Short mmCIF file of C-alpha atoms and ligand atoms in Angstrom, two decimals:
data_model
loop_
_atom_site.label_atom_id
_atom_site.label_comp_id
_atom_site.label_asym_id
_atom_site.label_seq_id
_atom_site.Cartn_x
_atom_site.Cartn_y
_atom_site.Cartn_z
CA MET A 14 -152.14 134.79 -119.21
CA ASP A 15 -148.68 135.04 -120.75
CA LEU A 16 -146.94 136.89 -117.91
CA ARG A 17 -143.44 137.31 -119.32
CA SER A 18 -141.04 136.50 -122.15
CA ASP A 19 -139.10 133.25 -122.02
CA TYR A 20 -135.69 134.13 -120.67
CA PRO A 21 -135.55 136.34 -117.58
CA PHE A 22 -132.01 136.44 -116.19
CA TRP A 23 -132.87 135.04 -112.76
CA LEU A 24 -134.41 131.91 -114.21
CA LEU A 25 -131.50 131.27 -116.58
CA ASP A 26 -129.05 131.97 -113.79
CA LYS A 27 -130.55 129.59 -111.24
CA GLY A 28 -132.76 127.23 -113.25
CA ILE A 29 -135.61 125.41 -111.57
CA LEU A 30 -134.38 125.22 -108.02
CA TYR A 31 -136.96 122.82 -106.59
CA THR A 32 -139.94 121.04 -108.08
CA TYR A 33 -142.87 119.62 -106.17
CA PRO A 34 -145.45 116.91 -106.81
CA SER A 35 -148.88 117.75 -108.17
CA LEU A 36 -151.90 117.12 -105.95
CA LEU A 37 -153.12 113.54 -106.32
CA ASN A 38 -155.63 113.24 -103.43
CA ASP A 39 -158.47 115.17 -101.87
CA ILE A 40 -157.15 117.05 -98.85
CA LYS A 41 -158.29 119.22 -95.93
CA THR A 42 -156.35 122.13 -94.49
CA ASP A 43 -156.72 125.33 -92.50
CA VAL A 44 -155.51 127.58 -95.30
CA ALA A 45 -155.13 126.93 -99.02
CA ILE A 46 -153.02 129.34 -101.06
CA MET A 47 -153.49 129.62 -104.81
CA GLY A 48 -150.29 130.80 -106.46
CA ALA A 49 -146.68 130.10 -105.47
CA GLY A 50 -144.94 133.31 -106.51
CA ILE A 51 -143.41 135.71 -104.00
CA SER A 52 -146.87 136.69 -102.66
CA GLY A 53 -148.00 133.11 -102.05
CA ALA A 54 -144.63 132.09 -100.61
CA LEU A 55 -144.62 134.98 -98.12
CA ALA A 56 -148.22 134.25 -97.17
CA ALA A 57 -147.34 130.58 -96.59
CA TRP A 58 -144.38 131.60 -94.44
CA HIS A 59 -146.43 133.93 -92.23
CA LEU A 60 -149.47 131.65 -91.97
CA ARG A 61 -147.37 128.61 -91.07
CA HIS A 62 -145.52 130.59 -88.42
CA ALA A 63 -148.88 131.68 -87.01
CA GLY A 64 -149.75 127.99 -86.56
CA PHE A 65 -152.02 127.33 -89.57
CA LYS A 66 -151.92 124.04 -91.44
CA THR A 67 -151.16 125.42 -94.88
CA VAL A 68 -151.26 124.09 -98.43
CA ILE A 69 -149.96 126.05 -101.44
CA VAL A 70 -150.59 125.12 -105.07
CA ASP A 71 -149.45 126.54 -108.38
CA LYS A 72 -150.44 125.68 -111.92
CA ARG A 73 -146.87 126.34 -113.10
CA HIS A 74 -143.59 125.47 -111.42
CA VAL A 75 -142.94 127.54 -108.30
CA GLY A 76 -141.91 131.17 -108.92
CA MET A 77 -142.37 130.94 -112.68
CA GLY A 78 -144.96 133.70 -112.99
CA SER A 79 -144.10 137.40 -112.74
CA THR A 80 -141.75 136.64 -109.85
CA ALA A 81 -139.20 135.10 -112.22
CA ALA A 82 -139.14 138.35 -114.21
CA SER A 83 -138.95 140.75 -111.27
CA THR A 84 -136.01 143.13 -111.05
CA ALA A 85 -136.78 143.16 -107.32
CA LEU A 86 -135.90 146.66 -106.19
CA LEU A 87 -137.36 147.11 -102.71
CA GLN A 88 -138.51 150.67 -102.18
CA TYR A 89 -140.83 152.41 -99.78
CA GLU A 90 -141.58 154.88 -102.58
CA ILE A 91 -144.62 153.71 -104.44
CA ASP A 92 -145.34 154.70 -108.05
CA THR A 93 -147.68 157.46 -106.87
CA PRO A 94 -145.68 160.29 -105.22
CA LEU A 95 -146.68 161.01 -101.63
CA SER A 96 -147.97 164.48 -102.61
CA GLU A 97 -150.28 162.90 -105.21
CA LEU A 98 -151.35 160.06 -102.93
CA ILE A 99 -152.36 162.63 -100.30
CA ILE A 100 -154.74 164.16 -102.85
CA LYS A 101 -156.14 160.74 -103.76
CA ARG A 102 -156.36 159.15 -100.32
CA GLY A 103 -155.95 161.90 -97.74
CA GLU A 104 -152.83 162.71 -95.72
CA ARG A 105 -153.27 160.14 -92.94
CA ASP A 106 -153.74 157.15 -95.25
CA ALA A 107 -151.14 158.25 -97.78
CA VAL A 108 -148.45 158.75 -95.16
CA ARG A 109 -149.38 155.50 -93.42
CA SER A 110 -149.09 153.62 -96.74
CA TYR A 111 -145.59 155.00 -97.29
CA LEU A 112 -144.53 154.16 -93.74
CA LEU A 113 -145.88 150.61 -94.04
CA CYS A 114 -143.79 150.08 -97.20
CA LEU A 115 -140.75 151.40 -95.34
CA LYS A 116 -141.36 148.92 -92.54
CA ALA A 117 -141.95 146.09 -95.02
CA ILE A 118 -138.32 146.39 -96.15
CA ASP A 119 -137.14 145.89 -92.55
CA ASP A 120 -139.60 143.05 -92.07
CA LEU A 121 -138.37 141.25 -95.17
CA GLU A 122 -134.80 141.69 -94.00
CA ALA A 123 -135.75 140.09 -90.69
CA ILE A 124 -136.93 137.03 -92.62
CA CYS A 125 -134.26 136.59 -95.27
CA GLY A 126 -131.48 139.06 -94.48
CA ASN A 127 -129.01 136.25 -93.84
CA TRP A 128 -130.17 133.79 -96.49
CA LYS A 129 -127.36 133.73 -99.04
CA GLU A 130 -129.64 132.67 -101.89
CA ALA A 131 -131.97 135.64 -101.38
CA ALA A 132 -129.04 138.09 -101.69
CA PHE A 133 -130.99 140.69 -99.69
CA THR A 134 -128.82 143.81 -99.66
CA ARG A 135 -129.66 147.19 -98.18
CA ARG A 136 -129.06 150.13 -100.50
CA PRO A 137 -129.86 153.80 -100.58
CA SER A 138 -132.20 154.92 -103.35
CA LEU A 139 -131.87 157.98 -105.58
CA GLN A 140 -134.83 159.52 -107.35
CA TYR A 141 -133.53 162.22 -109.68
CA ALA A 142 -135.45 164.97 -111.45
CA SER A 143 -135.61 163.90 -115.07
CA TYR A 144 -136.17 167.47 -116.24
CA LYS A 145 -135.65 170.94 -114.79
CA LYS A 146 -139.41 171.40 -114.65
CA ASP A 147 -139.65 168.44 -112.20
CA VAL A 148 -137.38 169.99 -109.57
CA ALA A 149 -140.00 172.08 -107.75
CA LEU A 150 -142.39 169.15 -107.38
CA LEU A 151 -139.59 166.84 -106.29
CA LYS A 152 -138.52 169.37 -103.66
CA LYS A 153 -142.08 169.44 -102.33
CA GLU A 154 -142.02 165.64 -102.25
CA TYR A 155 -138.74 165.74 -100.31
CA GLU A 156 -140.17 168.19 -97.76
CA LEU A 157 -143.26 166.04 -97.26
CA ARG A 158 -141.31 162.84 -96.77
CA LYS A 159 -138.91 164.54 -94.36
CA GLN A 160 -141.80 166.04 -92.40
CA HIS A 161 -143.17 162.52 -91.89
CA GLY A 162 -139.91 161.09 -90.57
CA ILE A 163 -138.57 159.38 -93.70
CA ALA A 164 -134.77 159.53 -93.90
CA VAL A 165 -134.15 161.60 -97.00
CA GLN A 166 -131.46 163.97 -98.21
CA TRP A 167 -131.82 166.63 -100.91
CA LEU A 168 -129.10 166.46 -103.55
CA ASN A 169 -128.33 169.38 -105.84
CA ASP A 170 -126.60 169.11 -109.23
CA ASN A 171 -123.12 169.13 -107.66
CA ASP A 172 -124.02 166.44 -105.13
CA ILE A 173 -125.36 164.23 -107.91
CA LYS A 174 -122.28 164.83 -110.04
CA ASN A 175 -119.97 163.98 -107.13
CA LYS A 176 -121.83 160.91 -105.95
CA PHE A 177 -123.12 159.45 -109.20
CA GLY A 178 -121.08 161.13 -111.92
CA PHE A 179 -124.02 162.23 -114.08
CA GLU A 180 -125.67 165.56 -114.65
CA LYS A 181 -129.12 166.12 -113.24
CA ASP A 182 -130.45 169.18 -111.47
CA ALA A 183 -131.61 167.58 -108.23
CA GLY A 184 -132.70 164.39 -106.53
CA ILE A 185 -133.93 162.77 -103.33
CA LEU A 186 -131.53 160.32 -101.75
CA SER A 187 -133.40 157.94 -99.48
CA ARG A 188 -131.51 155.98 -96.87
CA ASP A 189 -133.82 152.97 -96.80
CA ALA A 190 -134.15 150.65 -99.76
CA ALA A 191 -132.87 147.22 -100.69
CA GLU A 192 -132.52 144.68 -103.46
CA VAL A 193 -133.21 140.96 -103.41
CA LYS A 194 -133.41 137.97 -105.74
CA ALA A 195 -137.16 137.45 -105.81
CA TYR A 196 -137.16 134.15 -107.67
CA SER A 197 -134.53 132.53 -105.42
CA LEU A 198 -136.21 133.99 -102.33
CA THR A 199 -139.54 132.45 -103.34
CA HIS A 200 -137.91 129.05 -103.69
CA ALA A 201 -136.07 129.46 -100.39
CA LEU A 202 -139.26 130.44 -98.56
CA LEU A 203 -141.20 127.47 -99.91
CA HIS A 204 -138.38 125.01 -99.35
CA LYS A 205 -138.16 126.12 -95.73
CA CYS A 206 -141.95 126.19 -95.42
CA ARG A 207 -142.08 122.59 -96.54
CA SER A 208 -139.72 121.54 -93.78
CA LEU A 209 -142.13 123.29 -91.38
CA GLY A 210 -144.99 121.14 -92.66
CA VAL A 211 -146.47 123.27 -95.45
CA GLU A 212 -147.66 121.12 -98.35
CA VAL A 213 -146.45 122.47 -101.69
CA TYR A 214 -147.92 121.27 -104.99
CA ASP A 215 -146.94 122.55 -108.41
CA HIS A 216 -148.59 121.83 -111.74
CA THR A 217 -151.88 121.92 -109.87
CA ALA A 218 -154.31 124.37 -111.48
CA ILE A 219 -157.37 125.43 -109.53
CA THR A 220 -160.25 125.59 -111.96
CA HIS A 221 -163.06 126.24 -109.51
CA PHE A 222 -163.55 127.44 -105.95
CA SER A 223 -166.60 128.31 -103.93
CA GLU A 224 -167.12 129.77 -100.52
CA HIS A 225 -169.46 128.15 -97.98
CA LYS A 226 -170.59 129.16 -94.51
CA ASN A 227 -167.56 127.65 -92.78
CA GLY A 228 -164.89 127.70 -95.43
CA VAL A 229 -163.94 127.23 -99.05
CA GLU A 230 -163.80 124.30 -101.44
CA LEU A 231 -161.33 124.29 -104.33
CA LYS A 232 -161.24 121.95 -107.30
CA THR A 233 -158.19 121.20 -109.40
CA GLU A 234 -158.19 120.57 -113.12
CA ASP A 235 -157.75 116.85 -112.29
CA GLY A 236 -160.91 116.87 -110.19
CA LYS A 237 -159.16 116.76 -106.82
CA LYS A 238 -160.73 118.70 -103.95
CA ILE A 239 -159.15 120.91 -101.31
CA LYS A 240 -161.32 121.82 -98.33
CA ALA A 241 -160.01 124.80 -96.40
CA ARG A 242 -161.22 127.17 -93.70
CA LYS A 243 -159.59 130.04 -95.56
CA LEU A 244 -158.38 130.62 -99.11
CA VAL A 245 -155.64 133.05 -100.16
CA ILE A 246 -155.66 134.09 -103.80
CA ALA A 247 -152.09 135.03 -104.71
CA CYS A 248 -152.31 134.49 -108.47
CA GLY A 249 -150.58 137.75 -109.38
CA TYR A 250 -152.04 139.55 -112.37
CA GLU A 251 -154.15 136.47 -113.16
CA SER A 252 -156.15 137.12 -109.97
CA ALA A 253 -158.20 139.96 -111.46
CA GLN A 254 -160.60 137.47 -113.07
CA TYR A 255 -161.84 136.60 -109.56
CA VAL A 256 -162.68 140.21 -108.68
CA PRO A 257 -166.01 141.54 -109.97
CA LYS A 258 -164.75 145.10 -110.58
CA LYS A 259 -161.83 146.41 -112.65
CA ILE A 260 -158.93 146.97 -110.31
CA GLN A 261 -155.88 146.83 -112.57
CA THR A 262 -154.52 148.30 -115.79
CA LEU A 263 -152.08 146.06 -117.61
CA GLN A 264 -148.91 147.31 -119.25
CA SER A 265 -145.74 145.83 -120.68
CA THR A 266 -142.32 146.44 -119.19
CA TYR A 267 -138.77 145.57 -120.21
CA ALA A 268 -135.48 144.81 -118.48
CA ILE A 269 -131.86 144.11 -119.36
CA VAL A 270 -128.86 142.98 -117.34
CA SER A 271 -125.21 143.60 -118.16
CA GLU A 272 -122.34 141.18 -118.22
CA PRO A 273 -120.62 141.06 -114.79
CA ALA A 274 -118.19 143.93 -114.29
CA THR A 275 -114.68 143.60 -112.87
CA THR A 276 -115.52 146.13 -110.16
CA ASP A 277 -118.04 145.86 -107.36
CA HIS A 278 -118.37 149.65 -107.19
CA HIS A 279 -120.46 151.22 -109.95
CA TRP A 280 -121.65 154.46 -108.34
CA TYR A 281 -122.45 155.83 -104.87
CA ARG A 282 -123.01 152.78 -102.65
CA ASN A 283 -124.53 151.01 -105.68
CA ALA A 284 -127.76 152.82 -104.84
CA LEU A 285 -131.02 151.99 -106.55
CA ILE A 286 -131.69 154.72 -109.08
CA TRP A 287 -134.95 155.91 -110.61
CA GLU A 288 -136.42 159.15 -111.86
CA THR A 289 -139.45 161.42 -112.00
CA ALA A 290 -140.32 160.82 -115.69
CA ARG A 291 -143.14 158.39 -116.57
CA PRO A 292 -142.53 155.68 -117.59
CA TYR A 293 -139.43 155.77 -115.44
CA LEU A 294 -136.04 154.26 -116.02
CA TYR A 295 -134.65 152.35 -113.04
CA LEU A 296 -131.35 150.72 -112.18
CA ARG A 297 -129.83 148.41 -109.62
CA THR A 298 -126.76 146.22 -109.31
CA THR A 299 -126.43 142.53 -108.44
CA ASP A 300 -124.26 140.50 -106.10
CA ASP A 301 -122.19 139.35 -109.11
CA ASN A 302 -121.48 142.94 -110.19
CA ARG A 303 -123.99 143.26 -112.97
CA ILE A 304 -126.18 146.26 -113.66
CA VAL A 305 -129.92 145.75 -114.12
CA ILE A 306 -131.92 148.36 -116.04
CA GLY A 307 -135.67 148.42 -116.46
CA GLY A 308 -138.37 150.62 -117.91
CA LYS A 309 -139.51 151.80 -121.35
CA ASP A 310 -142.99 150.55 -120.42
CA ASP A 311 -145.78 150.36 -123.00
CA ASP A 312 -149.47 150.87 -122.39
CA PHE A 313 -150.44 147.59 -124.04
CA SER A 314 -150.31 144.07 -122.61
CA ASP A 315 -150.54 141.92 -125.74
CA PRO A 316 -147.73 139.42 -125.08
CA ARG A 317 -146.88 138.94 -128.77
CA LYS A 318 -146.53 142.66 -129.32
CA ARG A 319 -144.56 142.90 -126.05
CA ASP A 320 -142.07 140.17 -126.93
CA LYS A 321 -141.68 141.50 -130.48
CA ALA A 322 -140.79 144.92 -129.06
CA LEU A 323 -138.13 143.45 -126.75
CA PRO A 324 -135.02 143.81 -129.00
CA VAL A 325 -135.79 147.48 -129.70
CA LYS A 326 -136.65 148.16 -126.05
CA ALA A 327 -133.44 146.46 -124.89
CA LYS A 328 -131.40 148.71 -127.18
CA ALA A 329 -133.30 151.76 -125.91
CA LEU A 330 -132.61 150.80 -122.29
CA GLU A 331 -128.92 150.32 -123.05
CA GLN A 332 -128.77 153.70 -124.78
CA ALA A 333 -130.54 155.40 -121.87
CA PHE A 334 -127.92 153.94 -119.52
CA LYS A 335 -125.03 155.06 -121.73
CA LYS A 336 -126.45 158.57 -121.84
CA LEU A 337 -126.48 158.66 -118.04
CA PHE A 338 -123.16 156.86 -117.52
CA PRO A 339 -121.04 157.29 -120.68
CA ASN A 340 -117.94 156.11 -118.81
CA ILE A 341 -119.33 152.82 -117.50
CA HIS A 342 -118.93 149.87 -119.82
CA PHE A 343 -122.28 148.17 -120.40
CA ARG A 344 -122.89 145.20 -122.61
CA THR A 345 -126.31 143.54 -122.44
CA ASP A 346 -126.08 139.92 -121.38
CA PHE A 347 -129.79 139.09 -120.97
CA LYS A 348 -133.05 140.83 -121.80
CA TRP A 349 -136.64 140.05 -121.00
CA ALA A 350 -140.14 141.51 -120.97
CA GLY A 351 -143.07 141.15 -118.62
CA THR A 352 -146.66 142.13 -118.11
CA PHE A 353 -147.17 144.57 -115.34
CA ALA A 354 -150.29 145.84 -113.52
CA SER A 355 -150.97 149.12 -111.85
CA THR A 356 -153.91 150.41 -109.79
CA LYS A 357 -155.56 153.83 -109.77
CA ASP A 358 -153.85 155.00 -106.59
CA GLY A 359 -150.71 152.84 -106.86
CA LEU A 360 -151.73 150.83 -103.78
CA PRO A 361 -152.35 147.07 -103.58
CA TYR A 362 -155.60 145.22 -102.95
CA ILE A 363 -155.44 143.11 -99.81
CA GLY A 364 -158.32 141.45 -98.01
CA HIS A 365 -161.67 139.94 -98.88
CA LEU A 366 -164.59 140.96 -101.06
CA PRO A 367 -167.84 142.02 -99.36
CA GLY A 368 -169.83 138.93 -98.36
CA LYS A 369 -166.87 136.52 -98.90
CA PRO A 370 -165.12 136.50 -95.53
CA HIS A 371 -163.12 133.31 -96.11
CA THR A 372 -161.39 134.27 -99.38
CA TYR A 373 -158.49 136.70 -99.06
CA PHE A 374 -156.69 138.40 -101.93
CA ALA A 375 -152.97 139.23 -101.89
CA LEU A 376 -152.72 141.53 -104.90
CA GLY A 377 -149.56 143.59 -104.72
CA PHE A 378 -150.02 145.37 -108.03
CA GLY A 379 -147.59 148.15 -108.90
CA GLY A 380 -143.89 148.90 -109.12
CA ASN A 381 -143.58 147.98 -105.46
CA GLY A 382 -145.13 144.55 -105.82
CA ILE A 383 -142.75 142.80 -103.43
CA THR A 384 -143.06 145.19 -100.50
CA PHE A 385 -146.83 144.97 -101.05
CA SER A 386 -146.54 141.14 -100.92
CA VAL A 387 -144.92 141.45 -97.49
CA LEU A 388 -147.79 143.64 -96.28
CA ALA A 389 -150.36 141.27 -97.79
CA ALA A 390 -148.84 138.25 -96.02
CA GLN A 391 -148.85 140.06 -92.67
CA MET A 392 -152.36 141.47 -92.99
CA ILE A 393 -153.93 138.26 -94.24
CA THR A 394 -152.34 136.33 -91.38
CA ASN A 395 -153.81 138.81 -88.92
CA MET A 396 -157.22 138.47 -90.60
CA ALA A 397 -157.04 134.67 -90.46
CA LEU A 398 -156.17 134.92 -86.77
CA GLY A 399 -159.19 137.15 -86.27
CA LEU A 400 -156.99 140.03 -85.12
CA GLN A 401 -157.99 143.63 -85.66
CA ASP A 402 -155.60 145.27 -88.16
CA ASP A 403 -156.26 149.00 -88.37
CA ASP A 404 -154.17 149.28 -91.54
CA ALA A 405 -156.21 146.73 -93.48
CA ARG A 406 -158.71 149.39 -94.56
CA LEU A 407 -155.96 151.16 -96.54
CA PHE A 408 -155.88 148.44 -99.18
CA ASN A 409 -159.41 147.00 -99.11
CA PHE A 410 -161.81 146.60 -102.05
CA ASN A 411 -164.19 149.35 -100.91
CA ARG A 412 -162.12 152.16 -102.35
C1 FAD B 753 -140.12 142.98 -115.46
C2 FAD B 753 -140.69 143.20 -114.09
C3 FAD B 753 -139.97 143.94 -113.17
C4 FAD B 753 -140.48 144.13 -111.89
N1 FAD B 753 -139.72 144.81 -110.99
C5 FAD B 753 -140.13 144.94 -109.72
C6 FAD B 753 -139.31 145.57 -108.77
O1 FAD B 753 -138.22 146.06 -109.08
N2 FAD B 753 -139.75 145.62 -107.48
C7 FAD B 753 -140.95 145.09 -107.09
O2 FAD B 753 -141.30 145.16 -105.91
N3 FAD B 753 -141.78 144.50 -108.00
C8 FAD B 753 -141.38 144.42 -109.29
N4 FAD B 753 -142.18 143.80 -110.21
C9 FAD B 753 -143.47 143.31 -109.76
C10 FAD B 753 -143.29 141.99 -109.02
O3 FAD B 753 -142.47 141.15 -109.78
C11 FAD B 753 -144.64 141.36 -108.82
O4 FAD B 753 -145.42 142.22 -108.01
C12 FAD B 753 -144.53 140.02 -108.09
O5 FAD B 753 -143.62 139.17 -108.70
C13 FAD B 753 -145.90 139.37 -108.08
O6 FAD B 753 -145.76 138.18 -107.38
P1 FAD B 753 -147.04 137.25 -107.20
O7 FAD B 753 -146.60 136.11 -106.40
O8 FAD B 753 -148.18 138.07 -106.73
O9 FAD B 753 -147.40 136.83 -108.71
P2 FAD B 753 -146.72 135.70 -109.60
O10 FAD B 753 -145.25 135.65 -109.42
O11 FAD B 753 -147.23 135.89 -110.99
O12 FAD B 753 -147.30 134.36 -108.99
C14 FAD B 753 -148.65 134.02 -109.14
C15 FAD B 753 -148.70 132.52 -109.33
O13 FAD B 753 -150.06 132.11 -109.36
C16 FAD B 753 -150.14 131.00 -110.19
N5 FAD B 753 -151.54 130.81 -110.60
C17 FAD B 753 -152.32 131.64 -111.33
N6 FAD B 753 -153.55 131.15 -111.49
C18 FAD B 753 -153.57 129.96 -110.85
C19 FAD B 753 -154.55 128.93 -110.69
N7 FAD B 753 -155.77 129.05 -111.21
N8 FAD B 753 -154.23 127.81 -110.00
C20 FAD B 753 -152.98 127.67 -109.46
N9 FAD B 753 -152.00 128.60 -109.60
C21 FAD B 753 -152.30 129.73 -110.29
C22 FAD B 753 -149.21 131.34 -111.35
O14 FAD B 753 -148.80 130.18 -112.04
C23 FAD B 753 -148.09 132.07 -110.65
O15 FAD B 753 -146.95 131.26 -110.39
C24 FAD B 753 -141.73 143.59 -111.52
C25 FAD B 753 -142.47 142.86 -112.45
C26 FAD B 753 -141.96 142.66 -113.72
C27 FAD B 753 -142.76 141.84 -114.70
#
């Protein structure tokens, strides 16, 4: 699958940070992980720390899938509002899903909060009402989140004007969100994992795997074999081919990043910003004072159509920013496009298929892919340890 256009900012900025050998021998391990993006890297980190001999392979260079394209806003707010998720999944499960995402931000900070290369930075997050008609529903959303202990503040038009300088009728300001550099973080995780004994192989495509009574056997395109007690499939949007039912809808999404500004203060605490409209526009800043804008999603996933649309989409994103912030200078420095998957309820798929207890999936589909990757790594590690995880049912394949 062609996951993204050629030149995401993060890849051009950092280049290929580390490369690894391809697999040249047959090997045996406790856990084999297919896919070395942010999901595979986090899984490797957790599994290794839980004591498993771990091998991770990728058919590309490390982090070169969707992870290289990620704008990497870390939010507890999933694409499905809490009020809607309650209708889809019931109050207990919906609230628990939101609270797990909230905790995932803290948990990721505990791992990489002081790694310079990851540039993990805590931010507040503003979701504004795109239109007057959205205010009532957003207020209900605010009340619900507050009722369940999420740190939120209701902003009226004056508050938004004072804090952010633009004119919108209302918004929810959430205390807990963050931003990170997903591509650099993936490299950092795997580099550190390797020093802990994890074997990392790139340019190693798995063409076949089968589950047996006591484990799993994988075959590479070069005919090498990996025998493992457990397999983790962390192949991003390319994982769906291994699941017998349709679990994802593919879309195209677009992002631009500005030239670095001379100020490190763009708006209120450089909060993450997004909105109620669908598809939504979203914004963040970077540690070198750039502004990242994403959105203008399309309902198709044809990569040629997607990449052809990029110049027009980049202009549209720039214009949307200028409409919101006419007084902030913005000149696009880089633009890119990516394929993007969503699920019916906005929640990830984590765990194994019925009758395949040794093959776990870490499928963090949705706008919150990275916080979902954290949850997947934690839950899969618990499953591999044979521990009961009461939250695992939230994201299983039986829904
Ligand atoms: C433009 C864009 C913006 C985004 N913004 C955000 C955001 O702000 N916040 C957020 O949380 N999420 C965001 N996402 C989503 C997030 O980037 C993804 O959820 C995340 O990167 C997925 O990581 P992954 O490791 O699961 O997949 P990937 O990064 O795609 O990694 C999967 C890896 O598996 C490998 N692979 C596939 N098949 C095989 C095989 N057969 N053998 C060996 N290796 C294989 C691939 O080569 C690939 O490297 C965004 C996505 C895009 C495209």
